[in-house]
Coordinates of C-alpha atoms in Angstrom, one line a residue:
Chain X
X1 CA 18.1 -27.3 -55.9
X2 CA 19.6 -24.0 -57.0
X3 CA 23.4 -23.9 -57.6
X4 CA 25.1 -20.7 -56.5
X5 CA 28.3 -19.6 -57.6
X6 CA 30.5 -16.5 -56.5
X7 CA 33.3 -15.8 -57.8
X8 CA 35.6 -13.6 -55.2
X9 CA 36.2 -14.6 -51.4
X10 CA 36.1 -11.4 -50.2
X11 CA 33.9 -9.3 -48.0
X12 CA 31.3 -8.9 -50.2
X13 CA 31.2 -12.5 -51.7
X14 CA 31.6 -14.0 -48.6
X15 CA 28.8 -12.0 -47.0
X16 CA 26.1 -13.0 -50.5
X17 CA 27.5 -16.9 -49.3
X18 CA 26.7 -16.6 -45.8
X19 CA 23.2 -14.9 -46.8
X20 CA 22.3 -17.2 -49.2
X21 CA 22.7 -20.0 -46.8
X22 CA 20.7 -18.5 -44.5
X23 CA 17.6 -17.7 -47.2
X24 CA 18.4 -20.7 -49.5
X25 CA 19.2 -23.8 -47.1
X26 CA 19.3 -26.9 -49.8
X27 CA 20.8 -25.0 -52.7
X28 CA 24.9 -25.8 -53.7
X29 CA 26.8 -22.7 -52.8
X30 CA 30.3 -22.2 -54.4
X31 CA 32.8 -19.8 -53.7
X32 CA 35.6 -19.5 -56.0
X33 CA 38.7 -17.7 -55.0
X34 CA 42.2 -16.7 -57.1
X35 CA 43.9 -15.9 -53.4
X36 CA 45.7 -19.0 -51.2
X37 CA 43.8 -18.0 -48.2
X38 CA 39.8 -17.8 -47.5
X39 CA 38.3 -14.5 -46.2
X40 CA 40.6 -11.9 -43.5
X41 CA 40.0 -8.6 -42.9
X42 CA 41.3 -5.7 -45.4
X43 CA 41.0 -3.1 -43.7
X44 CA 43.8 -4.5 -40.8
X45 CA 46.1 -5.3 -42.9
X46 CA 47.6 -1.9 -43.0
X47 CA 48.1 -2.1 -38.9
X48 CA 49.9 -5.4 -39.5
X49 CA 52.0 -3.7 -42.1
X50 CA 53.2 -1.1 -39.5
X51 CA 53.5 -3.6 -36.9
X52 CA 50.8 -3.0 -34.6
X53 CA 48.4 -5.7 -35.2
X54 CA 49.7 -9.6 -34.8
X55 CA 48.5 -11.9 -38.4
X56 CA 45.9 -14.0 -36.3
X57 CA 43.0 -11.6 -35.6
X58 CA 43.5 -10.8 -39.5
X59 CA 41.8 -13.7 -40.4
X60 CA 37.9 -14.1 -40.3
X61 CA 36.8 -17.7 -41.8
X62 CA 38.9 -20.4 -41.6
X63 CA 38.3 -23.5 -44.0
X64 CA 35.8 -25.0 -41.3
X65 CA 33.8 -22.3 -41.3
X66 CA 33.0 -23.3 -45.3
X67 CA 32.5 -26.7 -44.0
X68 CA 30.2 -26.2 -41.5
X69 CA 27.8 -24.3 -43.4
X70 CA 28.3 -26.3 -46.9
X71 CA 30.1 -24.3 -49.1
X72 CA 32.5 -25.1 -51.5
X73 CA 35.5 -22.9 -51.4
X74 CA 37.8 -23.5 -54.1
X75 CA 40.9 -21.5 -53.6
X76 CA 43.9 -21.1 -55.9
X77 CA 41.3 -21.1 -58.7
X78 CA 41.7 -18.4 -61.4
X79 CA 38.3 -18.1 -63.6
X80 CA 39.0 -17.9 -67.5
X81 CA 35.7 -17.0 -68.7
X82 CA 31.9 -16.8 -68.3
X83 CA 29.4 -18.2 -70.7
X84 CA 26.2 -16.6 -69.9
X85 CA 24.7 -18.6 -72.4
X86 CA 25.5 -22.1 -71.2
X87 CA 25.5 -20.7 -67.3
X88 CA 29.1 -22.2 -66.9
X89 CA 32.1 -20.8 -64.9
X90 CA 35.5 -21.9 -66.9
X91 CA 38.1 -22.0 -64.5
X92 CA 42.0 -22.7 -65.3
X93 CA 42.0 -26.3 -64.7
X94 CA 39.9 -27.0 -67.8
X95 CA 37.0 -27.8 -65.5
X96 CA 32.9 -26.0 -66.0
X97 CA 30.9 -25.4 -63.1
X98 CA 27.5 -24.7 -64.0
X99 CA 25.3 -22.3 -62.1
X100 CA 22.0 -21.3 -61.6
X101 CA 22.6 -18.1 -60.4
X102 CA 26.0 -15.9 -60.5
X103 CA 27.8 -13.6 -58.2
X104 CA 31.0 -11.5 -59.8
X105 CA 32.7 -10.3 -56.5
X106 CA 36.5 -10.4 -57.6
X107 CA 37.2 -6.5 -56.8
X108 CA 40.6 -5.2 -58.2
X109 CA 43.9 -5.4 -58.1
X110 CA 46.6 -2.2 -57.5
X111 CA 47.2 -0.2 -60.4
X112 CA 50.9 -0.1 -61.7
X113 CA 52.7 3.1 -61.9
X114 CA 53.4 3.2 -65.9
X115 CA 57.1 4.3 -65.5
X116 CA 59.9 3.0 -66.0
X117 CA 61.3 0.3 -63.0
X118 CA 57.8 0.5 -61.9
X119 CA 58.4 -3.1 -60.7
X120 CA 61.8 -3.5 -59.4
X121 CA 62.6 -5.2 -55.7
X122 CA 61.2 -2.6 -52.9
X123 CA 58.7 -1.0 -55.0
X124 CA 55.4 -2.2 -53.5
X125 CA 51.5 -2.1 -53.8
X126 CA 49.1 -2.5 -51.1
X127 CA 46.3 -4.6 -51.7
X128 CA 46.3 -8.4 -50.3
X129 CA 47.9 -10.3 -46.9
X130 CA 50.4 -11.1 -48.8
X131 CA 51.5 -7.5 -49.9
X132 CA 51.0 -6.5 -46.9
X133 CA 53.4 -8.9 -45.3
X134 CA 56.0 -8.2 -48.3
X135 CA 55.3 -4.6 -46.9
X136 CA 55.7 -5.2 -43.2
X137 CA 59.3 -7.4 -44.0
X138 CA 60.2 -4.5 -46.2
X139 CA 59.8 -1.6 -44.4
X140 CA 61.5 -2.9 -41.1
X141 CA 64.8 -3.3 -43.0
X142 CA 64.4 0.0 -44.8
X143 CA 65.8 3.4 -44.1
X144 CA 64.1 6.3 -46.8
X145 CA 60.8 5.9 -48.8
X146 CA 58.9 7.6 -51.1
X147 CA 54.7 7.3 -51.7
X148 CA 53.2 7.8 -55.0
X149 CA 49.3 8.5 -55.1
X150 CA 47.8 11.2 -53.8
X151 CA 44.4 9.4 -51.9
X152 CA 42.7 7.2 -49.3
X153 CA 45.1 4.1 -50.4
X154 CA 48.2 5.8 -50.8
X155 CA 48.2 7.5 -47.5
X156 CA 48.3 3.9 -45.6
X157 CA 51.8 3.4 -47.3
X158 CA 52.8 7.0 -45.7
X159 CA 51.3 5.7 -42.1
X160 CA 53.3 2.9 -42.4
X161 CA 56.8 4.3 -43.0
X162 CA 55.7 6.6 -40.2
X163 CA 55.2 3.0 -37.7
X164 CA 58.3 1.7 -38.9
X165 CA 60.8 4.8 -38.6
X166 CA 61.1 5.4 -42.2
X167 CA 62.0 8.7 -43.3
X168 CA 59.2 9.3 -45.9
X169 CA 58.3 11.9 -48.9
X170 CA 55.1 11.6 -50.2
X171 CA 55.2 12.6 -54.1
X172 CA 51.9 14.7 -54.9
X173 CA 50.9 15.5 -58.5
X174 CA 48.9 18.6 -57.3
X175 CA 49.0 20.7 -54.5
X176 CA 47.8 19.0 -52.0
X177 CA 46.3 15.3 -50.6
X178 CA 43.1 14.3 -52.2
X179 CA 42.1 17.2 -54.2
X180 CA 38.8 16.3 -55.2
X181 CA 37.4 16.3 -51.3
X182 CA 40.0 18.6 -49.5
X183 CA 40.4 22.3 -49.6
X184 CA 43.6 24.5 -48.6
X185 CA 42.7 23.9 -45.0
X186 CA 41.2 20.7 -44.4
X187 CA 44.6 19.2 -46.2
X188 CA 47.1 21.1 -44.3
X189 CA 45.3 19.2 -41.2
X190 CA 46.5 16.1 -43.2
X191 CA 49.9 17.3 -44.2
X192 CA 50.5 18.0 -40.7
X193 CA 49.6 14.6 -39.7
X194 CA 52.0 13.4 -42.4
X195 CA 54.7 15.3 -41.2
X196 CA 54.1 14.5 -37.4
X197 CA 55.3 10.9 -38.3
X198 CA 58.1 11.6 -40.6
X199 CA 56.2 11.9 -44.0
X200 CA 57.4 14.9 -45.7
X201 CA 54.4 16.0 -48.8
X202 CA 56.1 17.2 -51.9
X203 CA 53.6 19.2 -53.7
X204 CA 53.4 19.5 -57.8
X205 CA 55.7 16.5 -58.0
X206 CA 55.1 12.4 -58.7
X207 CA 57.2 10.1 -60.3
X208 CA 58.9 10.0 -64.0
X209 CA 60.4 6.8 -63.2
X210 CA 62.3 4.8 -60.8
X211 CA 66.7 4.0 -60.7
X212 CA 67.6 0.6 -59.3
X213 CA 71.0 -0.5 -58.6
X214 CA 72.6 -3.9 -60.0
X215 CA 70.8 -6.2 -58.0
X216 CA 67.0 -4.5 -59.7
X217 CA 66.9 -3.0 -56.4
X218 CA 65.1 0.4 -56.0
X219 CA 67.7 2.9 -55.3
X220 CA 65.7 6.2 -56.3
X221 CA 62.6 8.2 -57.4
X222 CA 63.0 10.7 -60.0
X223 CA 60.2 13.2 -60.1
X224 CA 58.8 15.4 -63.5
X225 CA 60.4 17.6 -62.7
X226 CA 64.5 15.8 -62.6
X227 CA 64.3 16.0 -58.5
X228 CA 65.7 12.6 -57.0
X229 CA 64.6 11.4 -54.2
X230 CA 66.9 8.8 -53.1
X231 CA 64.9 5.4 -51.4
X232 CA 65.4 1.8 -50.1
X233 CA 61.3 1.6 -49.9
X234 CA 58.6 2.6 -52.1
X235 CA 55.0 2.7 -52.1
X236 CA 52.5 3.3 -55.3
X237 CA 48.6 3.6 -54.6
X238 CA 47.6 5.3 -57.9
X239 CA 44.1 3.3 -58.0
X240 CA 42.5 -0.2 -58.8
X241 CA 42.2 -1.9 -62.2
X242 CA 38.9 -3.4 -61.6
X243 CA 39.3 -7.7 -62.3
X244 CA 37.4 -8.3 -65.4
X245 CA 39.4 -9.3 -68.1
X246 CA 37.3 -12.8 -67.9
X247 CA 34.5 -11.1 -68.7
X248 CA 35.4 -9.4 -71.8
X249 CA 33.7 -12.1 -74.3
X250 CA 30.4 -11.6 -72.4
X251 CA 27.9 -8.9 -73.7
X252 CA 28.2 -7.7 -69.4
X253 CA 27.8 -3.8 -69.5
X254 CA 31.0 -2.4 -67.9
X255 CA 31.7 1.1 -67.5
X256 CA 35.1 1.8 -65.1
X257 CA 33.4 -1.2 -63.3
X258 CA 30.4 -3.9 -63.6
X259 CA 27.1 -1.7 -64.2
X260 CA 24.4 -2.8 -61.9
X261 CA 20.6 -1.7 -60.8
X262 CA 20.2 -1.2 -57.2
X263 CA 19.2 -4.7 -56.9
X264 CA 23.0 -5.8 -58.0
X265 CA 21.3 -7.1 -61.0
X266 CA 23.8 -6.7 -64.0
X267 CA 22.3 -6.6 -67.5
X268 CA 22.7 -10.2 -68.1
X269 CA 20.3 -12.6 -66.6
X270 CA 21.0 -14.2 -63.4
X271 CA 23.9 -12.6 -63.2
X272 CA 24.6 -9.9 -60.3
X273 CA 27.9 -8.4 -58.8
X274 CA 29.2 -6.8 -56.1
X275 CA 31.2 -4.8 -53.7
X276 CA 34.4 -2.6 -55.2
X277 CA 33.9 -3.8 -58.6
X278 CA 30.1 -2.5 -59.1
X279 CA 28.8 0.5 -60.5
X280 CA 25.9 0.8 -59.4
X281 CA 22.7 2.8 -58.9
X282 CA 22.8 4.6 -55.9
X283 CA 19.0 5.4 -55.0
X284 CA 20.6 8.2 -52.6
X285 CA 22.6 10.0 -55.0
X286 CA 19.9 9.5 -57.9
X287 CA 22.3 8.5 -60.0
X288 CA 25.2 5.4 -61.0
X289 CA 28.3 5.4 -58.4
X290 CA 31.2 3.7 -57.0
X291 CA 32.4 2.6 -53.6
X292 CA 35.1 0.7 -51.7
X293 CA 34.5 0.6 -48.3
X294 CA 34.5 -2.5 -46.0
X295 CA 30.4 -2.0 -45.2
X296 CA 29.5 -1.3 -48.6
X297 CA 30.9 -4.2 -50.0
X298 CA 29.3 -6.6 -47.0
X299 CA 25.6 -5.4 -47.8
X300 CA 25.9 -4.9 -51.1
X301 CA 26.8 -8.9 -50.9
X302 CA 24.3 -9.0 -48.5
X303 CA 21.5 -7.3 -50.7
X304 CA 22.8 -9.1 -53.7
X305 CA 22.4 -12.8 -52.4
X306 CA 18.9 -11.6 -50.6
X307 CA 17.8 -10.7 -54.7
X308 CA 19.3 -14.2 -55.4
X309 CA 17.5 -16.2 -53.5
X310 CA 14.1 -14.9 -53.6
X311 CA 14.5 -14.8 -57.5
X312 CA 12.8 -11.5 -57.9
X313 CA 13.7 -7.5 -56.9
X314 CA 12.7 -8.3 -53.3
X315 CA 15.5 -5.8 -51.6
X316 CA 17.4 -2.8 -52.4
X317 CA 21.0 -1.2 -52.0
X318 CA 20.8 1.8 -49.9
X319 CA 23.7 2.1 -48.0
X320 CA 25.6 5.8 -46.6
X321 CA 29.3 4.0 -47.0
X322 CA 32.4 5.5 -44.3
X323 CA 35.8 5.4 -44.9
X324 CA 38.4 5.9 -41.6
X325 CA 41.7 7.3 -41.5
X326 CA 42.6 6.2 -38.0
X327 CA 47.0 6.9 -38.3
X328 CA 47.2 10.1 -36.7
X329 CA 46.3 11.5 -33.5
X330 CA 42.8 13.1 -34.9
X331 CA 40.4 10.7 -36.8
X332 CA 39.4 11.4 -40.3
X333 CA 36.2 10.3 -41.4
X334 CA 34.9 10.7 -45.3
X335 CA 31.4 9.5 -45.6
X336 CA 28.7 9.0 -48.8
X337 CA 30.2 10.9 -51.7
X338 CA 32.2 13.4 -50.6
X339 CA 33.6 14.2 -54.2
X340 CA 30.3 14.4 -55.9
X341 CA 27.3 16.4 -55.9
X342 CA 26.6 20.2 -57.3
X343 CA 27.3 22.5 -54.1
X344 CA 29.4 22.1 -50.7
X345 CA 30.3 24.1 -47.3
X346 CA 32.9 24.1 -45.4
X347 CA 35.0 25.1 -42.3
X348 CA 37.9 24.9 -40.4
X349 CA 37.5 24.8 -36.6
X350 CA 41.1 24.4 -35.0
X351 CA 44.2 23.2 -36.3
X352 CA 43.1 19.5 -36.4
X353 CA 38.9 20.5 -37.2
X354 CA 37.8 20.5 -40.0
X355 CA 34.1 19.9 -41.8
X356 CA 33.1 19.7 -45.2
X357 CA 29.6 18.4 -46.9
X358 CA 28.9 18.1 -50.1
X359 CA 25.0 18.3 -51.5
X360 CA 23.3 17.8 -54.5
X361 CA 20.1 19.2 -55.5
X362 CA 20.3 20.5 -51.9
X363 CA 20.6 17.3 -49.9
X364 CA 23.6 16.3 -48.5
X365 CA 25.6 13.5 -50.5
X366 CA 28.6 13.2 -49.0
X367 CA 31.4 14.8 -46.8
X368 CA 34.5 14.8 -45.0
X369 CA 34.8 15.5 -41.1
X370 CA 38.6 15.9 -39.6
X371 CA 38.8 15.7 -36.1
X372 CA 35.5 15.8 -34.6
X373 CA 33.1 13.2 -35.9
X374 CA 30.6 13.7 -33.6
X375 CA 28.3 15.3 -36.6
X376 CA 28.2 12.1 -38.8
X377 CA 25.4 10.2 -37.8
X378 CA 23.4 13.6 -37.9
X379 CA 24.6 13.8 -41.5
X380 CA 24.2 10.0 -42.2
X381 CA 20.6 10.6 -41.2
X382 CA 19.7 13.4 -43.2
X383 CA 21.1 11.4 -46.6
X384 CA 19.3 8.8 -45.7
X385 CA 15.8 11.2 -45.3
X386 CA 16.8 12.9 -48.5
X387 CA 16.1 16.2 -46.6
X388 CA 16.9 19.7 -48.5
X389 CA 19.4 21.7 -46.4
X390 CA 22.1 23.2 -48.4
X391 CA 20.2 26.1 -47.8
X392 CA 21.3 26.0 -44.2
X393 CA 24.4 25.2 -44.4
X394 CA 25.3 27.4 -41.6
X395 CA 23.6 25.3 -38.8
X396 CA 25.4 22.1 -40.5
X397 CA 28.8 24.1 -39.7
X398 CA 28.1 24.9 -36.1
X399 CA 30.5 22.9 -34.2
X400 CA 27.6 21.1 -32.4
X401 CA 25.1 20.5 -35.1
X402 CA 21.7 20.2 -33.7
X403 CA 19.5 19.3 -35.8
X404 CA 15.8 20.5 -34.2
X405 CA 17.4 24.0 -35.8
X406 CA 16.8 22.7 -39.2
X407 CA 13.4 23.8 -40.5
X408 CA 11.4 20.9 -40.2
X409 CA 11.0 18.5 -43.4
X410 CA 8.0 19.2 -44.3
X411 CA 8.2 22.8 -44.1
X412 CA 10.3 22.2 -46.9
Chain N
X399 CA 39.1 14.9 -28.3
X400 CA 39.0 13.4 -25.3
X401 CA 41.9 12.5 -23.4
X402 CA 43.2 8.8 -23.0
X403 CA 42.8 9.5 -19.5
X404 CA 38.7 10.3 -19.7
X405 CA 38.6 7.1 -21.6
X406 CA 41.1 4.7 -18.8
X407 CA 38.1 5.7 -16.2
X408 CA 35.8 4.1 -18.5
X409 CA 34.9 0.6 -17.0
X410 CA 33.8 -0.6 -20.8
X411 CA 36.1 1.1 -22.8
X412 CA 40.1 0.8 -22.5
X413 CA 43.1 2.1 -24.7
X414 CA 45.3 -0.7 -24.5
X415 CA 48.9 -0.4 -26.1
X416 CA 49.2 -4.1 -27.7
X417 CA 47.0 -6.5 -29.1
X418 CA 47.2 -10.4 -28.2
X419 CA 47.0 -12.7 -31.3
X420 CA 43.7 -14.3 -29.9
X421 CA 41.7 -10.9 -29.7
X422 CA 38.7 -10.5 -31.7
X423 CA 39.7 -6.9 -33.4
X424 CA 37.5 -5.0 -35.6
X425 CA 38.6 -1.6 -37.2
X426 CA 36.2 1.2 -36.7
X427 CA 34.8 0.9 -40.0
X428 CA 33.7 -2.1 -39.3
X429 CA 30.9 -1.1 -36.4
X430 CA 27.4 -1.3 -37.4
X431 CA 26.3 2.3 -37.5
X432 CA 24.7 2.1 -34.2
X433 CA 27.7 1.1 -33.0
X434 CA 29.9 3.5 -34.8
X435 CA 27.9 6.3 -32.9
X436 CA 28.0 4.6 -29.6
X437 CA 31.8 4.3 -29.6
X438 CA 32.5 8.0 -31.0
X439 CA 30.4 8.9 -27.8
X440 CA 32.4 6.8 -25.3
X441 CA 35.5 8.1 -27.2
X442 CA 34.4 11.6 -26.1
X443 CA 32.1 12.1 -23.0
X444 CA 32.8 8.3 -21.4
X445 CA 30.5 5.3 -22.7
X446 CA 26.6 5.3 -21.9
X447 CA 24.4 3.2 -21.0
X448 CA 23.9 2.8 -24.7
X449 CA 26.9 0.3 -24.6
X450 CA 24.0 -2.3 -23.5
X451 CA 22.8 -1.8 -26.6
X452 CA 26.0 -2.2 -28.6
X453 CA 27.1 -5.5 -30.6
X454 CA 30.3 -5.6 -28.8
X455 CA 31.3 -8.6 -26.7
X456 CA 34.2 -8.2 -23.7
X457 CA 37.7 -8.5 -25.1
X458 CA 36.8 -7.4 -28.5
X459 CA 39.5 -4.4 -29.8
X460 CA 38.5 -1.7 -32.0
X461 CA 41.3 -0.4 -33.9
X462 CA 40.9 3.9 -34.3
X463 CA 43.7 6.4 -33.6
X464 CA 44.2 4.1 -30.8
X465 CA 43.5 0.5 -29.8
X466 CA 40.6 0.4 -27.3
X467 CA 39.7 -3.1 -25.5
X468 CA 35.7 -3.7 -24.4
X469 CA 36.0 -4.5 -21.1
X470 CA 32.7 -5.2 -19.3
X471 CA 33.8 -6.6 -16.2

């Protein structure tokens, strides 16, 4: 009987525990967890945060649902180290649990702002329930914020100051909200959106360090640049730090990240990750890549646990990942690798349209669609065929993209 | 975009303004991709008759820059 163990009870784990039940029905499956609370869904936490979404839809598995397919969920339990060697899991109670096969699924936690009050009372990251609730409790007593971090993450903290009628300013080291995907124009569709709930951008700014009062209480943001910005509420998204420190006596190839094959195959044997904390070889992009979004996470779990059981390279990770920004009136999808890639094209269509793609070698990697996402499973489509159209970029920018105008593949 | 309204004279697809605690909710990023593209669609022109197709069961929300119930009665 093969004995399974995954460490992390997120999506991804908890989607490689489910599959290997369903591919390995006698084997012991354990599921070891660090969090108080067994699988719920990330992505809503933000909408409880602003108080739009009640806590009981959050969750997905309760305890029984472990039960009921025989899996051993250990929560509260923080792993020490690996030993790749012995195949034992060393967890903080002094206890081993041997495996057969490993799973490393334990994602990241919120990177701390490296300034001074960084963690005083009201300054807050965004990552688990329980931020999110601190968040939620926080924010309904508070009265002027500031946001620190520039990206996907850090614009949830804006949306939810803009739910809970606090006035906002958003701190922005450069120019504008995610630089690396977003020109001039597709940002000012962003900034707009900011604004329309109360989120004033400050441009060229960030944050030297926090004042607190007597109490350790945030009281202020002071930017590089001696601006104060006075606040009761603060939010930091500057990134993840990727949860590995367990792992730093094993010989595991880490780079920003746990390197893996497109199987999820790390370079130590019987030993696979995944979800946020992989790097791994995208077969699309031809090349080693990150990703955390929701559905990339689940089959790359998914795909991981398939490998797993069958005890060979039986499947492989090819997955175009998207990532929703669903706070303001118009949607905002980015989708593959919007920052990557050698070339891109872009246009703006209306005050809230905008369209960007990104291509490499002349096939489409990634891009970013504001306001009408009615292009993206034309796009999704031709990643996934690995068809050359930079070339013809202009029929990609028509509002309506048709894609019989494309010359046909194999033309090509 | 289309408005609220072309949606609210959708008999599957409703914008609903709260969500009960017992609601099976999903955000948009959560739809299989067939579903993702069948739901952008309703968003816009009114469902189809794709919607048959859809993993979606009656009462499930979706969370996108609104709330919108299945409704399939």
């Amino acid at each position: 009987m093969t004995e399974y163990v995954i460490i992390g009870d997120g999506i991804s784990g908890s989607s490689a525990a489910e599959t290997l039940r369903e591919e390995d029905p006698d084997s012991d499956i354990t599921v070891i967890t660090d969090e108080g609370e067994s699988l719920y869904n990330r992505i809503l936490i933000k909408e409880h945060a602003k108080g739009k979404l009640p806590e009981a839809p959050i969750s997905i598995h309760d305890e029984d649902w472990y039960d009921e397919r025989d899996i051993d969920l250990s929560l509260n339990t923080h792993v020490t180290t690996i030993d790749p060697d012995e195949k034992t899991v060393h967890v903080h109670q002094d206890e081993n649990i041997s495996y057969d096969k490993l799973l490393i699924a334990t994602g990241g936690t919120p990177t701390q702002l490296p300034v001074p009050n960084s963690d005083a009372a009201g300054v807050h990251h965004f990552w688990t329930f329980q931020d999110a609730r601190k968040i939620k409790e926080s924010a309904e007593s508070a009265d002027d914020a500031v946001v620190v971090g520039a990206g996907l993450l850090g614009i949830d903290f804006a949306a939810v100051c803009g739910a809970q009628g606090v006035s906002g300013k958003y701190l922005m080291r450069g120019d504008r909200w995610w630089r690396y995907a977003l020109s001039a124009d597709g940002a000012e569709i962003m900034h707009d959106g900011m604004r329309d709930v109360g989120v004033e951008p400050v441009f060229d700014s960030g944050v030297d360090r926090f004042e607190t009062d007597d109490n350790g209480q945030v009281t202020a943001a002071v930017d590089p640049n001696g601006e104060r910005y006075e606040c009761d509420f603060a939010g930091v998204a500057i990134g993840l730090t990727f949860n590995t420190e367990f792992l730093y006596e094993t010989d595991l190839e880490m780079e920003n990240g746990i390197v893996v094959d497109e199987y999820m195959e790390t370079n130590l044997e019987d030993v696979y990750a995944a979800g946020d904390i992989t790097r791994f070889y995208d077969v699309l992009l031809g090349e080693q890549a990150q990703n955390g979004s929701w559905g990339s996470a689940k089959e790359q779990g998914r795909v991981a646990a398939i490998n797993m059981a069958a005890d060979e390279r039986s499947e492989e990770f090819q997955w175009v990942s998207s990532y929703s920004i669903t706070h303001f009136d118009f949607p905002f999808l980015s989708f593959g690798h919007p920052t990557l890639g050698d070339d891109h094209a872009e246009r703006r269509y209306s005050d809230t349209e905008w369209r960007r793609v990104a291509f490499k070698d002349g096939k489409i990697v990634g891009g970013v669609l504001i306001g009408d996402l009615s292009p993206q499973s034309t796009f999704k489509q031709l990643m996934r065929e690995q068809r050359e159209v930079a070339d013809q970029a202009d029929v990609l920018l028509e509002q309506s993209v048709d894609i019989d105008k494309l010359a046909p593949a194999q033309e090509q | 975009m289309a408005t609220s309204e072309t949606v609210d004279r959708s008999p599957a697809l409703r914008r609903v303004e709260s969500i009960p605690a017992d609601a099976t909710v999903r955000h948009v990023d959560q739809l299989e991709p067939s579903t993702l593209t069948w739901f952008l669609e309703a968003i816009e022109a009114g469902p189809t008759a794709a919607l048959e197709a859809a993993d979606l069961e009656d009462g499930d929300v979706i969370v996108f820059t609104a709330c919108y119930r299945i409704d399939r009665s």
